[in-house]
Short mmCIF file of C-alpha atoms in Angstrom, two decimals:
data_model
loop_
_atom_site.label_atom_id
_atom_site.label_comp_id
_atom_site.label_asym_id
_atom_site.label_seq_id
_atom_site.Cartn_x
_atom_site.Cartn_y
_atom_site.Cartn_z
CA UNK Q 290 -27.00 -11.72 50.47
CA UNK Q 291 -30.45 -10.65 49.08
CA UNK Q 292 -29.65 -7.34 46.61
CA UNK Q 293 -31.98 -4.56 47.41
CA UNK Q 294 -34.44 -3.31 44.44
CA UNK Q 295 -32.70 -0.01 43.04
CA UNK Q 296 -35.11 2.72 41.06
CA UNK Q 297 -34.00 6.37 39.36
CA UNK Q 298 -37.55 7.26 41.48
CA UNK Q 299 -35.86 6.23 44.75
CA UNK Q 300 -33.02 9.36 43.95
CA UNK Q 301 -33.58 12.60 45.29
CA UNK Q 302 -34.16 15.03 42.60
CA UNK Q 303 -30.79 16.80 42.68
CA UNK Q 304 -28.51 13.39 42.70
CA UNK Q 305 -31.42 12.62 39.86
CA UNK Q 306 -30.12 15.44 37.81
CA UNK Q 307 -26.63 15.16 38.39
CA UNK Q 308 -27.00 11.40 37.01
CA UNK Q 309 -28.45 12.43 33.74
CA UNK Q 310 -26.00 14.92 33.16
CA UNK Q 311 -23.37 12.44 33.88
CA UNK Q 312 -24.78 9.59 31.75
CA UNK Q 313 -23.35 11.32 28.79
CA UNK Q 314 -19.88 11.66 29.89
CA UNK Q 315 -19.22 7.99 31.34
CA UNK Q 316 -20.52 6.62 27.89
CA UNK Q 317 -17.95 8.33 26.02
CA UNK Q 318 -15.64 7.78 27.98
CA UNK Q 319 -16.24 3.90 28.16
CA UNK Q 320 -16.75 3.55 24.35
CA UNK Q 321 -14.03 2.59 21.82
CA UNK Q 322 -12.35 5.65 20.32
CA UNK Q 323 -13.98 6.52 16.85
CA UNK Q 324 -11.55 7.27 13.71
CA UNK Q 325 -12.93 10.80 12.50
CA UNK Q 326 -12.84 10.08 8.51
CA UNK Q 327 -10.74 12.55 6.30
CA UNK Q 328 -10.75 12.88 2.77
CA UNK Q 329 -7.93 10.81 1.29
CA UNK Q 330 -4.99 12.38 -0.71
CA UNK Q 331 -6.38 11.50 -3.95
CA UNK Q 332 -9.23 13.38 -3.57
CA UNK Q 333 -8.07 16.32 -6.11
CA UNK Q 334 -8.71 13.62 -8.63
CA UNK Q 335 -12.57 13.90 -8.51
CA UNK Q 336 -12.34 17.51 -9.79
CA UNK Q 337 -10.43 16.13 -12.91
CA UNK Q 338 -12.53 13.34 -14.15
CA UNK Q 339 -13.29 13.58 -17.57
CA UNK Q 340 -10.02 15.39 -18.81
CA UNK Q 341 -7.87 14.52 -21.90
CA UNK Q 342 -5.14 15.52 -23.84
CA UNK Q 343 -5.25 19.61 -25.26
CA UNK Q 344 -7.30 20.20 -21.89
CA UNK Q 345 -5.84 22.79 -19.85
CA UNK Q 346 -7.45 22.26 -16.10
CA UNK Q 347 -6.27 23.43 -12.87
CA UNK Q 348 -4.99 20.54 -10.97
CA UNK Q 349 -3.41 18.80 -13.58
CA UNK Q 350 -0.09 19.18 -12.20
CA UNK Q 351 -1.29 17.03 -9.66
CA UNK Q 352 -2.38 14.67 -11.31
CA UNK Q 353 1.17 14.73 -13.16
CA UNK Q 354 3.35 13.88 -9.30
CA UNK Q 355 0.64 11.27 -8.48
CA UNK Q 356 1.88 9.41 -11.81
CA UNK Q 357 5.39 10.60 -11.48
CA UNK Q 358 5.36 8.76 -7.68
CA UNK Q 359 3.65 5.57 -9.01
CA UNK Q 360 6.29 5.31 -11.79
CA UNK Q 361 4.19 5.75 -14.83
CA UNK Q 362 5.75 9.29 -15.64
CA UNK Q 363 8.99 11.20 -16.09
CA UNK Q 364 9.75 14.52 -18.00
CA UNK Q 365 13.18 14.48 -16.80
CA UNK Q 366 14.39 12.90 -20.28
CA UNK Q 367 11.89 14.70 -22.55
CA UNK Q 368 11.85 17.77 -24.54
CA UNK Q 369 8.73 18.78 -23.12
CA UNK Q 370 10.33 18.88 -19.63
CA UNK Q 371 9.06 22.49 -19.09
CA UNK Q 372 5.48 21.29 -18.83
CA UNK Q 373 6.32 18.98 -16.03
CA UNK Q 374 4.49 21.47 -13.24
CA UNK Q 375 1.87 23.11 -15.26
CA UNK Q 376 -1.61 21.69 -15.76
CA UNK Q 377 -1.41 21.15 -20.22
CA UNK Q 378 -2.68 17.80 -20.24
CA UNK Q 379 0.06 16.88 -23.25
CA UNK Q 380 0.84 13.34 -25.06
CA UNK Q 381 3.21 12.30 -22.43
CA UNK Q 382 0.50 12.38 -19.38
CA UNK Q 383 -2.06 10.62 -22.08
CA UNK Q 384 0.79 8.24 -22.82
CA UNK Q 385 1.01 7.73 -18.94
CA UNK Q 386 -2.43 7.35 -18.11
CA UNK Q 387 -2.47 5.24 -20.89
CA UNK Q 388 0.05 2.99 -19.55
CA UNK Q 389 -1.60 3.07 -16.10
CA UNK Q 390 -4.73 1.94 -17.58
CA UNK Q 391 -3.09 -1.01 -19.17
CA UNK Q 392 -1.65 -2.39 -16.45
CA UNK Q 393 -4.66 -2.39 -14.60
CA UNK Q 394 -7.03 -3.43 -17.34
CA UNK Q 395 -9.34 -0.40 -17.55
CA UNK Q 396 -9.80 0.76 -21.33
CA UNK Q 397 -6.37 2.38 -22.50
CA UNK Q 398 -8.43 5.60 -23.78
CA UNK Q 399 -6.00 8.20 -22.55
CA UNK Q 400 -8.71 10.20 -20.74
CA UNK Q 401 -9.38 10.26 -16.99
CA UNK Q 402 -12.47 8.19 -17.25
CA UNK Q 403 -14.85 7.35 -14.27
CA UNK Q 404 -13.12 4.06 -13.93
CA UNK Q 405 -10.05 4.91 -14.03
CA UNK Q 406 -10.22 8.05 -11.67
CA UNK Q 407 -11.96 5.24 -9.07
CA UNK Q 408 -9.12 2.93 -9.60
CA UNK Q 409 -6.94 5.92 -8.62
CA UNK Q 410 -8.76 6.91 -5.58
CA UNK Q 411 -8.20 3.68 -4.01
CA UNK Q 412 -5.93 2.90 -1.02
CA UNK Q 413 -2.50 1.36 -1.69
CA UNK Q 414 1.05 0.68 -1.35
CA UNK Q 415 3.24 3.68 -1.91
CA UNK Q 416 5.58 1.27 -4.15
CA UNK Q 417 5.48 2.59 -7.48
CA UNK Q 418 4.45 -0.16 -10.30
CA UNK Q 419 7.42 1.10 -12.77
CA UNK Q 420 10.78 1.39 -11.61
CA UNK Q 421 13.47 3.42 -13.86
CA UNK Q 422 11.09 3.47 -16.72
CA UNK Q 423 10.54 -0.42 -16.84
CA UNK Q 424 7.08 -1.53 -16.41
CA UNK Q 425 6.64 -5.48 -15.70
CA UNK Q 426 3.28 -5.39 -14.70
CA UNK Q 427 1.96 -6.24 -18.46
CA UNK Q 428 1.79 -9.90 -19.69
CA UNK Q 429 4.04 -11.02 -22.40
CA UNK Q 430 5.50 -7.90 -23.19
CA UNK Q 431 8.62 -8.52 -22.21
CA UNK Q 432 10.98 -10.95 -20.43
CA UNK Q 433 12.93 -11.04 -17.46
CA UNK Q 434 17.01 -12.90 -17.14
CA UNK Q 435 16.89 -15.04 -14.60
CA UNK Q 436 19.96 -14.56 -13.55
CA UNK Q 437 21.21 -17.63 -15.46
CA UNK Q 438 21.34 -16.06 -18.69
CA UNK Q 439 18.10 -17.72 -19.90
CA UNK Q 440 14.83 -15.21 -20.66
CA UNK Q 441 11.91 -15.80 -18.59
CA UNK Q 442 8.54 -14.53 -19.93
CA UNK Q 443 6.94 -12.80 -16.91
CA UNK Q 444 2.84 -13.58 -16.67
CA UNK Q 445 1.20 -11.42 -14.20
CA UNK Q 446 4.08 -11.08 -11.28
CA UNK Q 447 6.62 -8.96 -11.78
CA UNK Q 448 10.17 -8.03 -9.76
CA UNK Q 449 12.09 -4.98 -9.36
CA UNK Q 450 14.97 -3.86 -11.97
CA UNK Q 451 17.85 -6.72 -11.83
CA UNK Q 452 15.80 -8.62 -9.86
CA UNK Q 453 17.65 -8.43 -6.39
CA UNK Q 454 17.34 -11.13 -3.90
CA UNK Q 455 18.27 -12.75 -0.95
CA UNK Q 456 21.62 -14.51 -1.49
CA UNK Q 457 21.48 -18.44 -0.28
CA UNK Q 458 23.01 -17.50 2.85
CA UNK Q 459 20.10 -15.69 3.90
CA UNK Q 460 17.45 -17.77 3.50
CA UNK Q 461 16.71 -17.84 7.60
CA UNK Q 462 15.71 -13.87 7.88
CA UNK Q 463 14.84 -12.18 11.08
CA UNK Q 464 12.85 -9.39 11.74
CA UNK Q 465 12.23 -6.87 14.85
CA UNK Q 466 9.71 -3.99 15.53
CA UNK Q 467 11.29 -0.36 15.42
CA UNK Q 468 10.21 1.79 18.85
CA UNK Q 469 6.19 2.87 18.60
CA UNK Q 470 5.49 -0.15 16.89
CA UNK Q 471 1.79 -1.35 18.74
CA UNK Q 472 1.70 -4.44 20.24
CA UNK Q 473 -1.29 -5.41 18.79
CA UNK Q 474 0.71 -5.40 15.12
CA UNK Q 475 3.09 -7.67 16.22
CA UNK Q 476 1.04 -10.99 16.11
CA UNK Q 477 -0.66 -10.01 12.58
CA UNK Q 478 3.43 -9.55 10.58
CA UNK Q 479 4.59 -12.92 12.73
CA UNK Q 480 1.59 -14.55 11.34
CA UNK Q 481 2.57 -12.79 7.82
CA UNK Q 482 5.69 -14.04 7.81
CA UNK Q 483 4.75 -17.97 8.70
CA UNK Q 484 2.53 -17.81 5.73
CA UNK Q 485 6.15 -16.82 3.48
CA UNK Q 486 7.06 -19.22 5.18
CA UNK Q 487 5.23 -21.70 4.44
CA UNK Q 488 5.27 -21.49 0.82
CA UNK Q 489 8.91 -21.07 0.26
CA UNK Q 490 11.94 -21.77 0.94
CA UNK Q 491 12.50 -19.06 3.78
CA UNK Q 492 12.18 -19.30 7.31
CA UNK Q 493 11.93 -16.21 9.92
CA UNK Q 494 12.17 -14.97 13.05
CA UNK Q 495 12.43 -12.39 15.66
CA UNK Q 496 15.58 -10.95 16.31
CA UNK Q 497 16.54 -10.45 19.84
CA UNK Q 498 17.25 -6.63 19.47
CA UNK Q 499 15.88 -4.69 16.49
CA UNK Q 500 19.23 -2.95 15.26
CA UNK Q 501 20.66 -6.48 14.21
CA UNK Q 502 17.45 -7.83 12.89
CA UNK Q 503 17.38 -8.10 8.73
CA UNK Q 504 13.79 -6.91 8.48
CA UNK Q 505 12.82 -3.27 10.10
CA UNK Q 506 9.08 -2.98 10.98
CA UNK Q 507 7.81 0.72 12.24
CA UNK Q 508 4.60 2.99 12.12
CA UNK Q 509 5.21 6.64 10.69
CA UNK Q 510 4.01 9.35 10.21
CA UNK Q 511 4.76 12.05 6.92
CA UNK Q 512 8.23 12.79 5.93
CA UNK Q 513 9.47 9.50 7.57
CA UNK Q 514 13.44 10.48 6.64
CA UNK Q 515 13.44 7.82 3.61
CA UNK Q 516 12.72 9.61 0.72
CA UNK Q 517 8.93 8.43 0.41
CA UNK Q 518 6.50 10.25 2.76
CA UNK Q 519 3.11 9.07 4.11
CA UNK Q 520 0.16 10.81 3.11
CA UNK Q 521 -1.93 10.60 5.69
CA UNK Q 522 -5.10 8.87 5.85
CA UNK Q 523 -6.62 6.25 2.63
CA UNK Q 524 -3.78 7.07 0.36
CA UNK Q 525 -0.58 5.61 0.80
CA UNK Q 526 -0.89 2.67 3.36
CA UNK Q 527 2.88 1.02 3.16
CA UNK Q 528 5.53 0.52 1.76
CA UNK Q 529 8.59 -1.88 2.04
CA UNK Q 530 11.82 -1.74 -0.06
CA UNK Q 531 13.50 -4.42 -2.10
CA UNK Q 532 16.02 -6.65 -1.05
CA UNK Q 533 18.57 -6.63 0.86
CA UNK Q 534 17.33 -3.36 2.58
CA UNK Q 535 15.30 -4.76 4.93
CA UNK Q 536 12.74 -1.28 5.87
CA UNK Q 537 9.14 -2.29 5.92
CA UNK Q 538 6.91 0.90 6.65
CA UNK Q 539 3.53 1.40 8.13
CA UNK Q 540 1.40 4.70 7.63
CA UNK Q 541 0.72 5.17 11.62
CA UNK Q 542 -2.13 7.64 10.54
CA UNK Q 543 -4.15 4.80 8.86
CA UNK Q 544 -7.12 3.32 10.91
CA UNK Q 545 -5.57 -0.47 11.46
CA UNK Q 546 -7.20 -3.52 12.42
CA UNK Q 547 -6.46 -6.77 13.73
CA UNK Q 548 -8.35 -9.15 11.29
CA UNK Q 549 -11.37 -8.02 9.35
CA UNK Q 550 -12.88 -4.76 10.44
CA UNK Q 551 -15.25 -2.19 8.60
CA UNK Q 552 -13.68 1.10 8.02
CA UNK Q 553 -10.02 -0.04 8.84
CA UNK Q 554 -7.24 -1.75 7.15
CA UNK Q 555 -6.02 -5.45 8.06
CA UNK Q 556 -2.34 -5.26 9.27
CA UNK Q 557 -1.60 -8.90 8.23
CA UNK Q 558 -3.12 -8.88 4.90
CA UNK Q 559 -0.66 -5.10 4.41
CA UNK Q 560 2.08 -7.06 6.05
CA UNK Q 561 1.49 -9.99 3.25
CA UNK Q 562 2.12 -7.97 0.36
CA UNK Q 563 4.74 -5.74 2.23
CA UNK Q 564 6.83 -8.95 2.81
CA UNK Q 565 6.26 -10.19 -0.77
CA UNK Q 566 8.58 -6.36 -1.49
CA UNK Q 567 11.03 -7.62 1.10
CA UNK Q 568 11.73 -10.58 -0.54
CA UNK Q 569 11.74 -9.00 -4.22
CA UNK Q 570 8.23 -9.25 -5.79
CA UNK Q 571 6.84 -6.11 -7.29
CA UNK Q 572 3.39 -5.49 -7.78
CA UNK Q 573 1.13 -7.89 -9.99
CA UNK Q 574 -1.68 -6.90 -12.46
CA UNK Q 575 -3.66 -9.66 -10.68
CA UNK Q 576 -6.50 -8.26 -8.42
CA UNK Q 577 -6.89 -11.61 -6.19
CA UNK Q 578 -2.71 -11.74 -5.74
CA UNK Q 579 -1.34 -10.07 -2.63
CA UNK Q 580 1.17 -8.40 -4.61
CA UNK Q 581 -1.96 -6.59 -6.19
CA UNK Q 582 -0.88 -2.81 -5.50
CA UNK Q 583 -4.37 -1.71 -4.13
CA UNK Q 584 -5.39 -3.19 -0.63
CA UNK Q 585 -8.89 -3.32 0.36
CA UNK Q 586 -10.73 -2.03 3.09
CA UNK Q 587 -12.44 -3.82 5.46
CA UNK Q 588 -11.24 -7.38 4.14
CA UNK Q 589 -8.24 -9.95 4.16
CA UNK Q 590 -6.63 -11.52 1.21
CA UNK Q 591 -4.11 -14.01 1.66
CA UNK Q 592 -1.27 -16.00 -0.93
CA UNK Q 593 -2.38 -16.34 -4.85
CA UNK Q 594 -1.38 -18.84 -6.98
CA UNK Q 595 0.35 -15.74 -8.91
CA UNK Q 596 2.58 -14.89 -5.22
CA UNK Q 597 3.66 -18.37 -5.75
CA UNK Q 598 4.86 -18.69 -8.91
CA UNK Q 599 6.61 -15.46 -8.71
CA UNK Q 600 8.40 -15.83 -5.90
CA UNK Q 601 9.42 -19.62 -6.73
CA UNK Q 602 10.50 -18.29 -9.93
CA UNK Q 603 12.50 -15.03 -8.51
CA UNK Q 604 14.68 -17.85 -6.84
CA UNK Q 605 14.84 -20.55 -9.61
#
């Protein structure tokens, strides 16, 4: 059957206008939904670049619970408690910044330099890099028992405090997705977990019903009901606990992606270094290692050398 020539010239004027005005509406419509960009969480710390110890700025304050969350300070034990809501910039936030700036080999001035404010800014997992005042994240500055008595010198991988762990009997883990989970994440933590997988000594799978799986996997929004809310968009993107809890959080107001994608985060390359916490890695001061704390946009890491020796040396 022959098709018959069509032309906008062959419509009658009205049906003519009533096309054009219509042309708008079916494209949007038709076209992918666009992520409208807000400004992340960390944005307060653009107004503070440049500060350092005697300053007295408003906003400091914040920038004293963004270090408090990430570990790196705590006036709960000092004398100087009192300033722990007030914007002094005193020795203990220069000490902290200090620390930070350290551990992610900027230059350990004390002040909130340009580089270190953009390190800041940067999307990343809402596990903090010091846990009850020890920070492992620095290269032979301390040790770590084993758990056989012996002192392992730590390189650039680091574990939680007492190094918890799977016990032998639960080296075959399984996992489940919590209710709201999309179905497009599921493929991107199954291939996560094959790559553990197949560099270790674990093997995983999917649990028949969620509430008897080891591993939790949900999206969430905010005050999520375990002590460590989102943030919303490009500041906190995950987080996952140690072991044996088993909770492995996504920030559900994040822009996510299914491999690599410009302006969005990829959800196996998250669910990588999520699953690295699971199993009892904290975060490394290695920026190619998964268990790097900051997580790119718009790109895919996968296993470091770093991820390997850590976790083969977590269970020696």
């Amino acid at each position: 059957m022959a098709f018959k020539a069509f032309s906008l010239l062959s419509l009658t004027p009205l049906l003519l206008l009533l096309l054009l005005l219509l042309l708008p509406l079916l494209s949007h419509a038709t076209s992918p939904k666009s992520h409208d960009k807000k400004s992340s969480p960390f944005e307060f710390l653009k107004h503070l670049q440049g500060c350092h110890k005697g300053d007295k700025i408003k906003g400091i304050h914040n920038l004293k619970k963004f270090l408090e969350k990430f570990g790196y300070l705590s006036y709960s034990h000092s004398k100087n408690n009192t300033h722990a809501n007030d914007d002094d910039f005193d020795e203990l936030l220069e000490s902290a910044i200090k620390t930070y700036q350290l551990n992610y080999h900027l230059n350990a001035s004390g002040t909130l330099d340009d580089k270190t404010v953009s390190k800041m800014m940067m999307p990343r997992c809402g596990v903090a890099d010091i846990v009850n005042g020890t920070n492992w994240m620095r290269p032979g500055k301390k040790g770590h028992h084993n758990g056989h008595g012996s002192l392992h010198t730590i390189s650039h991988y680091s574990f939680f405090p007492r190094s918890p762990k799977w016990p032998p009997s639960k080296y075959h883990l399984t996992y489940g997705f919590l209710s709201g989970t999309p179905t497009a994440a599921m493929n991107p933590v199954a291939q996560a977990f094959q790559t553990w997988a197949s560099r270790t000594h674990f093997t995983f799978s999917q649990a028949q019903g969620v509430s008897n799986a080891d591993i939790k996997i949900g999206f969430h929004r905010g005050d999520h009901g375990d002590g460590y809310p989102f943030d919303g968009t490009e500041g906190i993107l995950a987080h996952a606990f140690a072991p044996t809890d088993g909770r492995f959080h996504y920030d559900a107001d994040e822009s996510w992606s299914v491999g690599v994608t410009p302006g969005a985060f990829d959800l196996q390359t998250v669910a990588l270094h999520e699953i690295g916490h699971l199993l009892g890695l904290d975060h490394s001061e290695v920026e190619g290692a998964i268990m790097y704390a900051y997580i790119p946009e718009g790109a895919a890491k996968g296993l470091h050398t770093d991820d390997i020796q850590g976790i083969k040396a977590l269970y020696i």
